[in-house]
Coordinates of C-alpha atoms in Angstrom, one line a residue:
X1 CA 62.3 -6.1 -19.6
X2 CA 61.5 -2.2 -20.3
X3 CA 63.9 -0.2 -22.4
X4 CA 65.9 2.8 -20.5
X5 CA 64.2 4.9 -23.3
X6 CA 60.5 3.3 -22.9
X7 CA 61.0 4.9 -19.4
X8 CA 62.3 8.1 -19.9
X9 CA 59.1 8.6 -22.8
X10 CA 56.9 7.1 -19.2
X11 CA 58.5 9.7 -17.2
X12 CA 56.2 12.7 -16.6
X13 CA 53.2 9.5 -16.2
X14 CA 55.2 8.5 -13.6
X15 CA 55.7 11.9 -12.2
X16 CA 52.2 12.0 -11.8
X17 CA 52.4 8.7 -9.9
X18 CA 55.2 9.5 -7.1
X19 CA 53.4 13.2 -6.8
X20 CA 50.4 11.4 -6.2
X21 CA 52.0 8.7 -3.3
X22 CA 53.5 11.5 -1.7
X23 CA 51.0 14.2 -1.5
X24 CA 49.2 12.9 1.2
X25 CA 52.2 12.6 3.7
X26 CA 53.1 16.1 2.7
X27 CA 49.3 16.7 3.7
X28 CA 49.8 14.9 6.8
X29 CA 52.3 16.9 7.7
X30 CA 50.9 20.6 6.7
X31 CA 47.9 19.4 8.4
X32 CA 49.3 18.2 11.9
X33 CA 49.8 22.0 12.3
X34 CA 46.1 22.7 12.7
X35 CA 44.3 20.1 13.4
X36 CA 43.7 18.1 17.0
X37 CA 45.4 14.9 17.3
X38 CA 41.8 13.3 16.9
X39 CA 40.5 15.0 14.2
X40 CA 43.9 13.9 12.6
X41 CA 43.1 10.5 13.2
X42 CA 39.6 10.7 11.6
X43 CA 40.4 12.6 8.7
X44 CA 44.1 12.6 7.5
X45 CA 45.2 8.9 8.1
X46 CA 41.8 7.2 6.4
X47 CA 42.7 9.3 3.6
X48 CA 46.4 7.9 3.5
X49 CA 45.1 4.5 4.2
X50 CA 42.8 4.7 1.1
X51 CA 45.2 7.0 -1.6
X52 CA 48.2 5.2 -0.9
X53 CA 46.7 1.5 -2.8
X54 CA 44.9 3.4 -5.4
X55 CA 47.6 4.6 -6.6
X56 CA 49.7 1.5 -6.1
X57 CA 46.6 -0.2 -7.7
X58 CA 46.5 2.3 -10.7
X59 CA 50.4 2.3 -11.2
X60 CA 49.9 -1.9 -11.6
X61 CA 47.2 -1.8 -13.9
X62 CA 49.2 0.3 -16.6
X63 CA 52.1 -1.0 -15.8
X64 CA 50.8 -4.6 -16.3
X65 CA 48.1 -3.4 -19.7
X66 CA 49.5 -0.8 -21.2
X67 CA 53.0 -0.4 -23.4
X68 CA 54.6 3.0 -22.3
X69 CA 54.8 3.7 -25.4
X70 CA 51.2 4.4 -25.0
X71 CA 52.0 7.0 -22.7
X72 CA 52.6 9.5 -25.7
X73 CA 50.2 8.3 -28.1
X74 CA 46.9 9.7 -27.6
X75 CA 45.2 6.2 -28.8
X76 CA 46.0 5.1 -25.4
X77 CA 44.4 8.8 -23.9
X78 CA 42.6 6.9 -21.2
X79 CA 46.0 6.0 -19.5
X80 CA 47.3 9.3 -19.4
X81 CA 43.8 10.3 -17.9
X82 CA 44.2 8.1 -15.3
X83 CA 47.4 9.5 -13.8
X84 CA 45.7 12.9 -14.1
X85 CA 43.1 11.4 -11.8
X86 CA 45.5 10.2 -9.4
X87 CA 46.4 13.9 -9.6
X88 CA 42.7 14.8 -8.9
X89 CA 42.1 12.5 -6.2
X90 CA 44.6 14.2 -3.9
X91 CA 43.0 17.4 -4.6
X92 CA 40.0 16.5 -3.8
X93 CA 41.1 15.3 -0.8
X94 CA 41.5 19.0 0.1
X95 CA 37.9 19.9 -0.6
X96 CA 36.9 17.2 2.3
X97 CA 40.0 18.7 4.8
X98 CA 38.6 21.9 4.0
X99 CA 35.3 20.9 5.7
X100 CA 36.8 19.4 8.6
X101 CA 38.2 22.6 8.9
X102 CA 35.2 24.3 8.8
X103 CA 34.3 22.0 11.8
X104 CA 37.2 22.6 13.2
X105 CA 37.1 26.2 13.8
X106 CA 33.3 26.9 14.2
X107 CA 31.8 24.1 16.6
X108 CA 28.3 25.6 15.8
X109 CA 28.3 23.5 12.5
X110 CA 27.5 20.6 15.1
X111 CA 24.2 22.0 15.7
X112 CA 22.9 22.0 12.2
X113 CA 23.1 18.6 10.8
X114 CA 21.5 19.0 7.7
X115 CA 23.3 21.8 6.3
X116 CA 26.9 19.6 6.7
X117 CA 25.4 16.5 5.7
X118 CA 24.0 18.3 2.6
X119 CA 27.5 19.8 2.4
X120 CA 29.2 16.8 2.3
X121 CA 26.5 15.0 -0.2
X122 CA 27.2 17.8 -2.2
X123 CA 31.0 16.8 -2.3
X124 CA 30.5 13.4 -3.0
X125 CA 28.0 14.1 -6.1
X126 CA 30.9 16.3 -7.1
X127 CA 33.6 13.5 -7.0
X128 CA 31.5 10.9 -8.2
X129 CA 31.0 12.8 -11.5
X130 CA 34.7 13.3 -11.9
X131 CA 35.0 9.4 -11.1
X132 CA 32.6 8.6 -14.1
X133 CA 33.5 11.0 -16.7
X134 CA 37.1 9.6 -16.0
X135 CA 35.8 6.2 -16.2
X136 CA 34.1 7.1 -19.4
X137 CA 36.8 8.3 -21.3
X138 CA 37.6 4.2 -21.7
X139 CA 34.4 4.4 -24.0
X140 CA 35.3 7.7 -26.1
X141 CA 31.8 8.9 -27.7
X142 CA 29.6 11.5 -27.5
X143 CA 27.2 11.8 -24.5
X144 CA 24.2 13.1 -24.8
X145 CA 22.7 16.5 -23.0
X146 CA 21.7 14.7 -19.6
X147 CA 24.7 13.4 -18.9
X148 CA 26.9 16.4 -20.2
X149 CA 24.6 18.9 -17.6
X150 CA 24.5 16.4 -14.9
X151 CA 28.5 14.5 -15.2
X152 CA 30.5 16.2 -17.3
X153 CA 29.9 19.7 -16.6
X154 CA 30.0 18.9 -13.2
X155 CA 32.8 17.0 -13.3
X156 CA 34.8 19.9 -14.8
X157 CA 33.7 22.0 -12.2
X158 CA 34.7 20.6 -9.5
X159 CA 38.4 19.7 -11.1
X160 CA 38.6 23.1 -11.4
X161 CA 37.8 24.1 -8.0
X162 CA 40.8 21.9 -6.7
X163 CA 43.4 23.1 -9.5
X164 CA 42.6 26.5 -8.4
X165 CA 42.5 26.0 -4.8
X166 CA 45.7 24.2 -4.6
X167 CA 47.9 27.3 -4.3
X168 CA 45.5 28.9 -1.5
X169 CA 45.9 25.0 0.3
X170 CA 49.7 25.9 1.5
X171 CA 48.5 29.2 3.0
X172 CA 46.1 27.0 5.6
X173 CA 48.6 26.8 8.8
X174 CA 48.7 30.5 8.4
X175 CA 45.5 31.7 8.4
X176 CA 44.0 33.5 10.9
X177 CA 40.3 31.7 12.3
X178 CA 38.1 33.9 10.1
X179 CA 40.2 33.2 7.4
X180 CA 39.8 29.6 6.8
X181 CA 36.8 29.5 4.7
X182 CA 38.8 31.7 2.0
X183 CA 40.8 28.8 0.3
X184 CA 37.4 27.0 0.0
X185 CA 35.3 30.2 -1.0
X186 CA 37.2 32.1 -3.7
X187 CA 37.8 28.8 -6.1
X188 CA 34.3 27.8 -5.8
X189 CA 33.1 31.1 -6.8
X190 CA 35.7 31.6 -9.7
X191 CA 34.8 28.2 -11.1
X192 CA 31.2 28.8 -11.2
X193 CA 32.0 32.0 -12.9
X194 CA 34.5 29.7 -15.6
X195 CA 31.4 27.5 -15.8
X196 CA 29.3 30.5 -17.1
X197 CA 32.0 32.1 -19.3
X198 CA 33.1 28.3 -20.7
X199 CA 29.4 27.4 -21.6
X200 CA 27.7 30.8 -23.0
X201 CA 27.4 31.8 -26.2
X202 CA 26.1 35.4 -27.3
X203 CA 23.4 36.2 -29.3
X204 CA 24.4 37.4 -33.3
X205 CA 23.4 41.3 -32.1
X206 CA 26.1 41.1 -29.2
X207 CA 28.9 40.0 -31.2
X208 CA 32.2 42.3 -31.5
X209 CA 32.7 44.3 -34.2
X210 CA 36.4 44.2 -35.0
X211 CA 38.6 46.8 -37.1
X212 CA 42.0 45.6 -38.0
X213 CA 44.3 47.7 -40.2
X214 CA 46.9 46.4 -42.2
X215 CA 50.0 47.8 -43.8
X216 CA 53.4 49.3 -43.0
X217 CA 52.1 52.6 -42.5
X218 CA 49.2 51.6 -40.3
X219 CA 51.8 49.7 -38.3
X220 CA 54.2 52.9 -38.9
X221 CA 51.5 54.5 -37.1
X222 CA 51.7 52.0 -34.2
X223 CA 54.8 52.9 -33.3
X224 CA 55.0 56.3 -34.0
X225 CA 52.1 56.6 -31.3
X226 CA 53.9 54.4 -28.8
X227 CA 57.2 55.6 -29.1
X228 CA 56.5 59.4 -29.5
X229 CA 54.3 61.9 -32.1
X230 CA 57.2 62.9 -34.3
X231 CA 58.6 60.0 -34.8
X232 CA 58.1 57.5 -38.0
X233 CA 59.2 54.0 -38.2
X234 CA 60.2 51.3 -40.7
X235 CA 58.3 48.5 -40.1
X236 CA 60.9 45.9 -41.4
X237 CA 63.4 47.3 -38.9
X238 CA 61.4 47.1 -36.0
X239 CA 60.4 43.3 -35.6
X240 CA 59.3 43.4 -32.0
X241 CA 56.0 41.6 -30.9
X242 CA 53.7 44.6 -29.2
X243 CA 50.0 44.0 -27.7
X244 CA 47.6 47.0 -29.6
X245 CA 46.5 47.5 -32.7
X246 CA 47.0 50.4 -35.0
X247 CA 45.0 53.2 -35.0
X248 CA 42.6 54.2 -37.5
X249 CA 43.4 56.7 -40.2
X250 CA 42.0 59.8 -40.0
X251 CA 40.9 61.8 -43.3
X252 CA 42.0 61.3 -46.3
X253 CA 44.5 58.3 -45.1
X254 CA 41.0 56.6 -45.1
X255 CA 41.5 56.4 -49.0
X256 CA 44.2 54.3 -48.7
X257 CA 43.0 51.8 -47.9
X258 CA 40.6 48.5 -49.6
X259 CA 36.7 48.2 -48.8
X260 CA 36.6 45.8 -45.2
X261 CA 37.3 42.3 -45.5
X262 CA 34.4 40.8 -43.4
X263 CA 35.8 37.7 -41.5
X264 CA 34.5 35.4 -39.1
X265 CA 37.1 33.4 -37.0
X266 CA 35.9 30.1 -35.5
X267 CA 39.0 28.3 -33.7
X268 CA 38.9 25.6 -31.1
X269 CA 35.5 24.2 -30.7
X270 CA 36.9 21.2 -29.3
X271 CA 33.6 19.0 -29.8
X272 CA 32.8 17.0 -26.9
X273 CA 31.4 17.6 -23.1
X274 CA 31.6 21.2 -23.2
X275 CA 31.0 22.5 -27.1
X276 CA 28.6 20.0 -28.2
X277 CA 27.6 19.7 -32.0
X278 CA 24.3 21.7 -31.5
X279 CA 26.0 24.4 -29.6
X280 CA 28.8 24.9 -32.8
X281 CA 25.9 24.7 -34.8
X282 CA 24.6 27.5 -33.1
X283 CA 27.7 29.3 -33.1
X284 CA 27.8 29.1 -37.0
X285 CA 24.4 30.0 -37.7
X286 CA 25.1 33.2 -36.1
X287 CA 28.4 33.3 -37.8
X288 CA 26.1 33.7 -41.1
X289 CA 24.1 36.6 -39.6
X290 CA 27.0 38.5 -39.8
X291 CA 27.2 38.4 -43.6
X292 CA 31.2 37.6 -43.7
X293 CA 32.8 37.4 -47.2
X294 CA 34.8 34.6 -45.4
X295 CA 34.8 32.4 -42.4
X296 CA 37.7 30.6 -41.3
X297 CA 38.1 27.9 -38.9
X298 CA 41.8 27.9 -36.9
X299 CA 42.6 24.3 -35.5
X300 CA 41.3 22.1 -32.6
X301 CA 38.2 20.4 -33.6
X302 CA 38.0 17.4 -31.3
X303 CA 38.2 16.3 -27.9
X304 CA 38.6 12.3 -27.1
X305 CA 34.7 12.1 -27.4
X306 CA 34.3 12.9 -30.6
X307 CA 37.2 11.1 -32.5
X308 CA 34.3 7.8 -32.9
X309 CA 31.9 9.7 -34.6
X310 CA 33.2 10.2 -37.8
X311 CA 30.3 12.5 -39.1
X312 CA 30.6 15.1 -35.7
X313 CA 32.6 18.1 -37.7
X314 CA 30.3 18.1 -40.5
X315 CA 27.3 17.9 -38.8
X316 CA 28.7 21.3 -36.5
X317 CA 29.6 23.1 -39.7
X318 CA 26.2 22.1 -41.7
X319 CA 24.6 25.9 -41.1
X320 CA 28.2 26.8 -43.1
X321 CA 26.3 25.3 -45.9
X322 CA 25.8 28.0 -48.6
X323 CA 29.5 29.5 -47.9
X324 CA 30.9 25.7 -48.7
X325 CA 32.2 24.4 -51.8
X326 CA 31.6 21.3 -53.7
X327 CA 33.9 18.7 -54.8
X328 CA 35.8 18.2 -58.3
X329 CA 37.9 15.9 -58.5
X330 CA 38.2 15.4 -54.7
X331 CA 38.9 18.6 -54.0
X332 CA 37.1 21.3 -52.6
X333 CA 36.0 24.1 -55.0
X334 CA 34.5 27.7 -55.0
X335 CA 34.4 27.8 -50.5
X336 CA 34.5 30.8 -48.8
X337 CA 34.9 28.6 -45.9
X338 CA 38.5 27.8 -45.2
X339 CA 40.2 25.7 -42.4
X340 CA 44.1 24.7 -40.7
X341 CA 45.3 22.6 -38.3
X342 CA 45.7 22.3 -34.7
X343 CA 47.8 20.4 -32.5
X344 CA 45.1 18.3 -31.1
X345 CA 43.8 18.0 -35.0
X346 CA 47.0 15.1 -35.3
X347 CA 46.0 12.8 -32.5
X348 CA 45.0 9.6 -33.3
X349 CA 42.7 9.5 -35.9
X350 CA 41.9 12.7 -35.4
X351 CA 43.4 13.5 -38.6
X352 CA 41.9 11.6 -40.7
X353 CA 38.4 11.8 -39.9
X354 CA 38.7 16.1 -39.7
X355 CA 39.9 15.9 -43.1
X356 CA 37.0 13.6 -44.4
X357 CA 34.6 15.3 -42.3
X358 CA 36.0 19.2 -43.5
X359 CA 35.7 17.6 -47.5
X360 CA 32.1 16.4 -47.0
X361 CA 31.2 19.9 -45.7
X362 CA 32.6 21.3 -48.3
X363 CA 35.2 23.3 -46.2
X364 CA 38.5 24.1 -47.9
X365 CA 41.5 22.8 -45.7
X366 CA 44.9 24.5 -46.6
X367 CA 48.2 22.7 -45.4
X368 CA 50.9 24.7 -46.3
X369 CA 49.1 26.3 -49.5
X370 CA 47.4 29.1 -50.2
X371 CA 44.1 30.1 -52.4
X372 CA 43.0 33.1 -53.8
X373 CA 39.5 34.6 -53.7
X374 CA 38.1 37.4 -55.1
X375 CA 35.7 39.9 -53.0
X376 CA 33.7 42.1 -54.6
X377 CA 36.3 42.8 -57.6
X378 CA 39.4 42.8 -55.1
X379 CA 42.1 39.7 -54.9
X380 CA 43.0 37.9 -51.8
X381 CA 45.3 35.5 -51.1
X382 CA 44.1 32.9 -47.9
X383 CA 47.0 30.7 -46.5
X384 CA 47.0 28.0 -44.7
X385 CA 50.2 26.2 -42.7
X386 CA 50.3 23.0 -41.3
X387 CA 50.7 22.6 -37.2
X388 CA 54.1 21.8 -35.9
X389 CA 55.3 20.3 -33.1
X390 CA 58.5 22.2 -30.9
X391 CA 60.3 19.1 -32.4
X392 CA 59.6 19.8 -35.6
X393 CA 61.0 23.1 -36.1
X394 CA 58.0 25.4 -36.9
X395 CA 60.4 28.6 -37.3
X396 CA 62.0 27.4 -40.4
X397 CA 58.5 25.9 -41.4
X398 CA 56.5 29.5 -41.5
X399 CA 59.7 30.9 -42.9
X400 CA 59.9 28.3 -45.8
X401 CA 56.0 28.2 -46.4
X402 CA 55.9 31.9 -46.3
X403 CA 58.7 32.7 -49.2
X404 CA 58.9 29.7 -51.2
X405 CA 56.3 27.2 -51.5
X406 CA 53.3 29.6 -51.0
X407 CA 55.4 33.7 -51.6
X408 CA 53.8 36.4 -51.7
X409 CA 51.7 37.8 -54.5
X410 CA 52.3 41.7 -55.7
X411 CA 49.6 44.2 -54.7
X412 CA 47.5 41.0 -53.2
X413 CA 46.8 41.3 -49.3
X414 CA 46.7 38.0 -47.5
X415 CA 45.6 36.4 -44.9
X416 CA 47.5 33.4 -43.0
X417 CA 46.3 30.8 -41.2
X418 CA 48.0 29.4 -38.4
X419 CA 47.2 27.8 -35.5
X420 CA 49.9 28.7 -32.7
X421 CA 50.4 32.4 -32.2
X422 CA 53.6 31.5 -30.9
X423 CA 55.4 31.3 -34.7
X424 CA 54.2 35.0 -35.5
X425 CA 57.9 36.4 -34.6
X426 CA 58.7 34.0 -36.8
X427 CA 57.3 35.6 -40.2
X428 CA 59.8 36.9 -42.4
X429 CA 60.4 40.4 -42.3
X430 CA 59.3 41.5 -45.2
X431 CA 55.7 39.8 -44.6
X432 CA 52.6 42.0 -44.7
X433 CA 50.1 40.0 -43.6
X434 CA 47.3 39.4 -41.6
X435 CA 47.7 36.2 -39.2
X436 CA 44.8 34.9 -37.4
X437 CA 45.8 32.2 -34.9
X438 CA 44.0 30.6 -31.8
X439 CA 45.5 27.8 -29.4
X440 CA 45.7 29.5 -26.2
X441 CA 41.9 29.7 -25.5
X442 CA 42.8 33.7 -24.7
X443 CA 45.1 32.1 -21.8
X444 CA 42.7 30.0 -20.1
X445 CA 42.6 31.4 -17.1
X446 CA 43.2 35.4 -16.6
X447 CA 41.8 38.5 -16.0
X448 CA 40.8 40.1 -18.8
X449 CA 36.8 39.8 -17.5
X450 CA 38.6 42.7 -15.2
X451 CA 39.7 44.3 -18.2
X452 CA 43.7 43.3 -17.9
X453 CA 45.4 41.9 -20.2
X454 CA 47.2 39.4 -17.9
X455 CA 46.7 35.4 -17.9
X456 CA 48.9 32.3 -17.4
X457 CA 49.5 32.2 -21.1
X458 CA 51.1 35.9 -21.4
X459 CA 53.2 35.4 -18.5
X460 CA 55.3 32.8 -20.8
X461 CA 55.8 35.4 -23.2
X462 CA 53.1 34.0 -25.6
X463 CA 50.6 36.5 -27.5
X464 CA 47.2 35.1 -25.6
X465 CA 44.2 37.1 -27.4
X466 CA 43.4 40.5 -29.1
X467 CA 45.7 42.3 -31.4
X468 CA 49.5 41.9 -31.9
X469 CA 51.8 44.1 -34.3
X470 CA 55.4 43.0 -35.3
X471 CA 56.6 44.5 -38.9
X472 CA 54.2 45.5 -41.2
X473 CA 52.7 42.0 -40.2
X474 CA 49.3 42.0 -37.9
X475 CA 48.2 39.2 -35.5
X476 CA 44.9 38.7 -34.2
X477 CA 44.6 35.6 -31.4
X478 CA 40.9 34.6 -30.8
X479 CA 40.3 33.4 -27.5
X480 CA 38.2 30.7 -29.0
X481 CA 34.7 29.0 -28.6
X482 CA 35.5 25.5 -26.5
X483 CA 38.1 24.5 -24.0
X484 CA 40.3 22.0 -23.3
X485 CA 43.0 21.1 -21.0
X486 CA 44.9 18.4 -18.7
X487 CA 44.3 15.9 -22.0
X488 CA 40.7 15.5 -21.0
X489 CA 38.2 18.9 -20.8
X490 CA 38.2 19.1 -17.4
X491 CA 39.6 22.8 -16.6
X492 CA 37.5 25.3 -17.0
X493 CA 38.1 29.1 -18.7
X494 CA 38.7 31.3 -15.7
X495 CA 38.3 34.9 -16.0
X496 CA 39.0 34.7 -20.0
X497 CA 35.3 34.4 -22.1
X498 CA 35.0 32.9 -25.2
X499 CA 34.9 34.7 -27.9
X500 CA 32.0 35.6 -31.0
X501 CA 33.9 38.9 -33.3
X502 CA 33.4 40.1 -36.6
X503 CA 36.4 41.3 -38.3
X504 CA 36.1 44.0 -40.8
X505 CA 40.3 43.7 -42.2
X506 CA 41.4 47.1 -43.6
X507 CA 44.5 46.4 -45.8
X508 CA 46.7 49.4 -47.5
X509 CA 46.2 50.1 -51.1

């Protein structure tokens, strides 16, 4: 007999099961608004007749396999993929209605057969990849290029196509004839521009150039422009989270502040279908070009894929080589290449193998410690805090790290590591500090390629990407290198790039 609590930790799996059963009725209805009685007949109700027992099928099979336990543990990822897919299938089921639509309203489709079939083919190569790289995730392991460019890239492609069409797909009944191309149209054409943004990476001579200044009277400065020109702040008293950066000195304020810290930020590669271990390889080769005093790496290092092959991370990080440490005493000595956590660092035996993996290449990993370095003659502290989980109570963590097991150093700037943005109102007043942070892959899908500052992650409240002041404290979020999402890679960036930036850190004398 299952547990009342082995239940409730199975509910949002079985969420995704009843959402899945229903959908197509709901379909069925929406539908019956548009469509002929015989086109329902041919389209809608074989759909129902074949979703309904999949996912009665599906529902069995873990039911009958798989603890629920499993459900939360991502050892067991492949169930929770499979509920996703359930998920999927129903939106794909859209992209098919969609071109009965299209035969619906415009009769003339009937005289060019080969242009629907080749439709349609198209379609099914589409949801046969997803079906596979689903499939495959029961085998986790690196693919190789072939079937990354030909399934899995694919495969994310067209999942993102139905996520994003599925708030156009209640619109349907009330469009207007010309109109009913549109839901099928616009997510095609934004996911083939998420498939471009998700898989380039620039050359080392396009790279940002970053300035970031650092202080309480940069941030002074902040606010003084924001809030009017005669007016001068305390940064300690004014602990509210604002999107900008401070502006540059002008004249002799220059002098108050250190030569540039050069700093390249790598954060979520997320090794697998989409950032493969020569692209990250790539990625930190050009990160050398840049000649950074320090490079640090910000969390999220694996997808499902790569947690069987132990050796992945330090294979990526090998052009790192010359900025890496050695070993004494099993532990890393002399890097200039530094590293935290991530939440998807802890899955599994994700943990495990980053941290061997990070110590072979020599990378310095900081949990909740600190380091300090010295750049041509000047100190600086680098500190690194452990990811924690909303259960774990990461506001008292930062504020414990930050004054008591690692405090601040006089007349030493530092620089802190953490993963989640999200903890940076957090910092204690008093910090002056430089946080660099990634997680939110610059929001995932936005519009900043528009140039706004808008995406599904900043609506929440949540600092998404660029430059955030709060104090005397800075934040800078990097949108990241690799994506990841619904527990399995498959949505795509969406309007929001990746990211390759020098930082050149100005901190206050």
């Amino acid at each position: 007999m299952v547990s009342v609590s082995k239940i409730s930790k199975a509910a949002p799996a079985l969420a995704m099961g009843v959402i899945f059963l229903s959908s197509p009725f709901v379909s069925l209805i929406i539908f019956s608004q548009v469509m002929s009685s015989s086109l329902l007949r041919t389209t809608m109700l074989p759909i129902l007749a074949v979703s309904a027992p999949i996912g009665i099928i599906i529902l069995t099979i873990s039911w009958k396999f798989f603890s629920f336990d499993a459900f939360t543990r991502s050892t067991k990822i492949s169930i929770f993929m499979s509920f996703v897919f359930t998920f999927y299938c129903f939106l794909a089921s859209l992209m098919y209605t969609y071109l009965f639509l299209f035969h619906h309203v415009d009769t003339t489709f009937e005289k060019d057969w080969v242009w629907l079939w080749a439709l349609k083919g198209l379609m099914l190569y589409l949801h046969a990849c997803v079906l596979i790289q689903m499939a495959a995730l029961s085998k986790c392991r690196l693919r190789s290029a072939l079937y990354r460019r030909f399934i899995s890239w694919p495969s994310s492609f067209f999942f993102t196509c139905n996520v994003l069409s599925l708030p156009l797909y209640y619109f349907v009944p009330f469009l207007p004839p010309w109109a009913m191309p549109l839901p099928f149209i616009i997510p095609f054409t934004v996911a083939a521009l998420g498939l471009f943004q998700t898989l380039h990476s620039r050359h080392y001579t396009n790279w940002d150039k970053i300035d970031i200044y650092v202080g309480a009277r940069a941030n002074s400065r902040a606010g003084s422009k924001s809030r009017g020109p005669n007016l001068l702040l305390d940064p300690s008293q004014n602990l509210e989270v604002r999107r900008g950066a401070p502006p540059p000195p002008l004249g002799q304020e220059r002098e108050e502040y250190r030569d540039p810290l050069r700093i390249v930020q790598i954060t979520d590669p997320h090794i697998g279908p989409i950032m493969s271990i020569e692209r990250l390889q790539y990625i930190c080769a050009n990160a050398l070009k840049q000649d950074p005093h320090v490079v640090v790496l910000t969390g999220d290092f694996y997808t499902a894929e790569a947690y069987c092959d132990p050796d992945a991370i330090t294979k990526a990080l090998a052009p790192l080589a010359s900025m890496c440490g050695h070993l004494v005493d099993g532990v890393v000595k002399d890097s200039r290449v530094f590293a935290c956590l991530g939440n998807h660092d802890k899955e599994g035996t994700a943990l495990q193998q980053l941290t061997a993996g990070l110590r072979a290449a020599g990378v310095r990993l900081l949990v909740d410690e600190g380091e300090i370095i010295t750049v041509e003659g000047s100190e600086i502290q680098i500190v690194g805090l452990d990811f924690k989980f909303p259960r774990e109570n990461p506001q008292g963590h930062v504020q414990d790290v930050l004054t008591r097991i690692v405090p601040p150093l006089p007349g030493i700037p530092r620089v802190l590591l953490i993963h989640d943005p999200g903890v940076f109102q957090h910092l204690p007043a008093t910090e002056e500090a430089l946080m660099l942070s990634g997680h939110t892959h610059g929001g995932q899908v936005g519009l900043l390629s528009f140039g706004i500052h808008a995406s599904v992650v900043s609506l929440a409240g949540v600092p998404d990407s660029g430059l955030w002041t709060r104090g005397s404290s800075c934040l800078y979020v990097n949108r990241g290198q690799g994506t990841r999402s619904m527990m399995g890679n498959m949505m795509l960036r969406a309007g929001v790039p990746t990211e390759e930036s020098l930082m050149r850190v100005h901190f206050e004398l």
